[in-house]
XYZ file of C-alpha atoms in Angstrom:
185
model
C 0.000 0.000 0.000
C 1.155 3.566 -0.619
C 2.088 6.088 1.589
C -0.451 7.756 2.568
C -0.517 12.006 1.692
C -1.897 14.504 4.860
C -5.395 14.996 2.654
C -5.656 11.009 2.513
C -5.203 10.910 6.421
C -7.451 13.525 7.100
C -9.796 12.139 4.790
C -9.186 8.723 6.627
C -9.612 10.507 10.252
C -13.066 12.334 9.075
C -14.704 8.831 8.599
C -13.607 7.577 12.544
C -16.812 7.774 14.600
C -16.941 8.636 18.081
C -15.365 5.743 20.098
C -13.762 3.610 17.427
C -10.118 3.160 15.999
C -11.210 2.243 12.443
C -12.571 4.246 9.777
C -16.354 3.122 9.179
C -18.111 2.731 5.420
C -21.230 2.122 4.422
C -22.202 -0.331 2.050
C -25.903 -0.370 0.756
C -26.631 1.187 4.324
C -25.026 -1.184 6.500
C -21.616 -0.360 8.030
C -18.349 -1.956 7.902
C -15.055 -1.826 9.158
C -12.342 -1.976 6.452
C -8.972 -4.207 6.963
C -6.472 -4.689 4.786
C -5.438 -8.322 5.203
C -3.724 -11.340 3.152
C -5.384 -14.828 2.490
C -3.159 -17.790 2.120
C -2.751 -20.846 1.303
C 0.381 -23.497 1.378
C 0.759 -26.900 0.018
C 3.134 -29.423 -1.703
C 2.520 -29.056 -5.136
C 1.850 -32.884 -5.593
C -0.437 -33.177 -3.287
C -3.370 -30.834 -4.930
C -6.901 -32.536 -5.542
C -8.405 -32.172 -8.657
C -6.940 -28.755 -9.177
C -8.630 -27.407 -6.440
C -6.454 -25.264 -3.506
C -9.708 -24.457 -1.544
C -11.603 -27.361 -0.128
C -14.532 -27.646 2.170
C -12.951 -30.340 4.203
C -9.923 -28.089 4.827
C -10.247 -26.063 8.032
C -7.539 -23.312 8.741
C -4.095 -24.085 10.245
C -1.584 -21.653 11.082
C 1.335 -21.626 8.412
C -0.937 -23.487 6.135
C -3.847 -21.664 5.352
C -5.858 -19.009 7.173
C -9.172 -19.548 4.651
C -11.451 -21.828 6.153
C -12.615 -24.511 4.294
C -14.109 -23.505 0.934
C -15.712 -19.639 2.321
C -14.703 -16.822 4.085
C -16.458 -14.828 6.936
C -16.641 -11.489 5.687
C -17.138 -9.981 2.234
C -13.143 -9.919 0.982
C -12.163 -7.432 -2.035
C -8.226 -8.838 -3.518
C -5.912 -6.408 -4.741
C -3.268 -8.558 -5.463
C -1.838 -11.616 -5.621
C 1.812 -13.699 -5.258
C 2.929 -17.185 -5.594
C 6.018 -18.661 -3.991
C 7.431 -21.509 -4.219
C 10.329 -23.939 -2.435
C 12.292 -27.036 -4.093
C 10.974 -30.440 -2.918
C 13.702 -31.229 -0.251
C 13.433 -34.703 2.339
C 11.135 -34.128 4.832
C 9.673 -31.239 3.280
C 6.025 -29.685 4.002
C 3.914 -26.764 3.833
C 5.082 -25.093 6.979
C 8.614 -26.059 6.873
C 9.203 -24.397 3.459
C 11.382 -20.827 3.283
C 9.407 -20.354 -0.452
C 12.593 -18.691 -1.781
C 12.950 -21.066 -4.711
C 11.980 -20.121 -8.786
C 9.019 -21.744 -10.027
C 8.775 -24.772 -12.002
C 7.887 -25.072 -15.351
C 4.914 -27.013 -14.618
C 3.907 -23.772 -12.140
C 5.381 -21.190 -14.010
C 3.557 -21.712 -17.512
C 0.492 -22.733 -15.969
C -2.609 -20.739 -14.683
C -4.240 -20.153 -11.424
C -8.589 -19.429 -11.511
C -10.518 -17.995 -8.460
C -14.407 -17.774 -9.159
C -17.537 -17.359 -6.996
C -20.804 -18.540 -9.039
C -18.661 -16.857 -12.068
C -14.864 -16.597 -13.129
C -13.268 -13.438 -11.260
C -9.883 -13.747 -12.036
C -7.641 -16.051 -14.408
C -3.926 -15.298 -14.125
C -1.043 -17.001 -15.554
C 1.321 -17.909 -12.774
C 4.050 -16.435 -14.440
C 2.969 -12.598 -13.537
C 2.260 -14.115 -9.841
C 5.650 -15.296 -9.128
C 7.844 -12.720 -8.855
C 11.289 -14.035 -8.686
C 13.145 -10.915 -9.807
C 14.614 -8.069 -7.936
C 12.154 -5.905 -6.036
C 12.247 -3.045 -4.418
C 9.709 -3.631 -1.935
C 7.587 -6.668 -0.485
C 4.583 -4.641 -1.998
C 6.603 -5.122 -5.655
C 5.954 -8.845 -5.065
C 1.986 -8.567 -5.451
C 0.515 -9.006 -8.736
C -2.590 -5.700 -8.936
C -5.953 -7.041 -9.905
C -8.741 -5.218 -11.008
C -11.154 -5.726 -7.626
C -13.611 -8.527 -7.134
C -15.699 -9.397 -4.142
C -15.488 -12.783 -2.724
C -18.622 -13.105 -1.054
C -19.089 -14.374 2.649
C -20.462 -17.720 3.917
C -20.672 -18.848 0.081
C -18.528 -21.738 -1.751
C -15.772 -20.475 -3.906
C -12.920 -21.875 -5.842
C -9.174 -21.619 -6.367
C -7.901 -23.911 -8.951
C -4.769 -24.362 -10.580
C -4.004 -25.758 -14.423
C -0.936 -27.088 -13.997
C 1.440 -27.258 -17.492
C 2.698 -30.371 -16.517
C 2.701 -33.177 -13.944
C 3.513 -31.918 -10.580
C 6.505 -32.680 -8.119
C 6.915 -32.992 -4.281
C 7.902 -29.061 -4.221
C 5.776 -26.560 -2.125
C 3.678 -23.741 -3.038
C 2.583 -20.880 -1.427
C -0.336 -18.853 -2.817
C -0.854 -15.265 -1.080
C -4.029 -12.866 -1.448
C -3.770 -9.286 -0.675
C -6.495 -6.964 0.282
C -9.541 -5.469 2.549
C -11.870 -7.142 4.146
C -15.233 -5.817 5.584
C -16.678 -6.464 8.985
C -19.921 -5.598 9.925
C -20.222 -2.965 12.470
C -22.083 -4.572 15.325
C -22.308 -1.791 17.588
C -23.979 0.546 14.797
């Protein structure tokens, strides 16, 4: 995320309401709490079902994934996306990976999809993995046009692989906001 100018802040600070710590907005007359946050989701690369990297029977586990079976809990807007990746190594597994390795060709000239009732976003993996100089971790996020992922709803993250896939890890990162509900109105 940018830096933020001293009319952004301000403009930031006018939407605090007495009380609270996080600028409110209101969405079709209901308010929400915007946070920027970053989905994930880790794996060994020969190990994925059907194409498929979200799964209802997958619950959330820390250095794994923080999505929670196949929805989410609040209405989630990406901005961007990165994949990393780590060589298949003895012993290896999701949470024991550094992800500091290139891609493989299988990976790198295949595709990832993420779609909710309809396709919102087919990327080649290519622009998601990053393995070139940057100048910031921000520089490591592929931009996508905003989406919504919708909240207590099935949706999908699949992968077409170009090629059959080895015992190396993955790790598949989504940036952006979330929205929580104002409970206290």
């Amino acid at each position: 995320m940018k830096q933020l100018t001293l009319q952004e802040a301000l403009a930031v600070v006018s939407r605090l309401k007495q009380g609270e710590s996080i600028p409110v907005v209101n969405i079709g007359g209901t308010e929400y709490f915007p946070r920027k946050t970053v989905k994930y989701l880790r794996g060994l690369s020969n190990e994925i079902e059907n194409t498929d990297l979200v799964l209802a029977k997958n619950s959330k586990e820390i250095g794994v994934r923080n999505i929670d079976k196949d929805q989410l809990d609040f209405p989630f807007m990406p901005t961007g996306v990165r994949m990393n990746f780590q060589d298949a190594t003895a012993g290896l597994t999701a949470k024991s990976a550094s992800y500091t390795s290139d891609a493989k060709p299988y990976w790198r000239n295949g595709e990832i999809k993420i779609a909710q009732d309809q396709v919102l976003a087919e990327l080649p993996v290519s622009v998601l993995a990053n393995n070139y100089a940057s100048t910031s971790n921000e520089d490591d996020f592929y931009p996508v046009a905003p989406f919504l992922i919708r909240p207590n709803k099935s949706f999908t993250i699949q992968t077409a692989l170009a090629g059959t896939a080895g015992a190396d890890a993955f790790s598949l990162e989504i940036e952006g906001i979330e929205f929580v509900r104002n409970q206290r109105g």
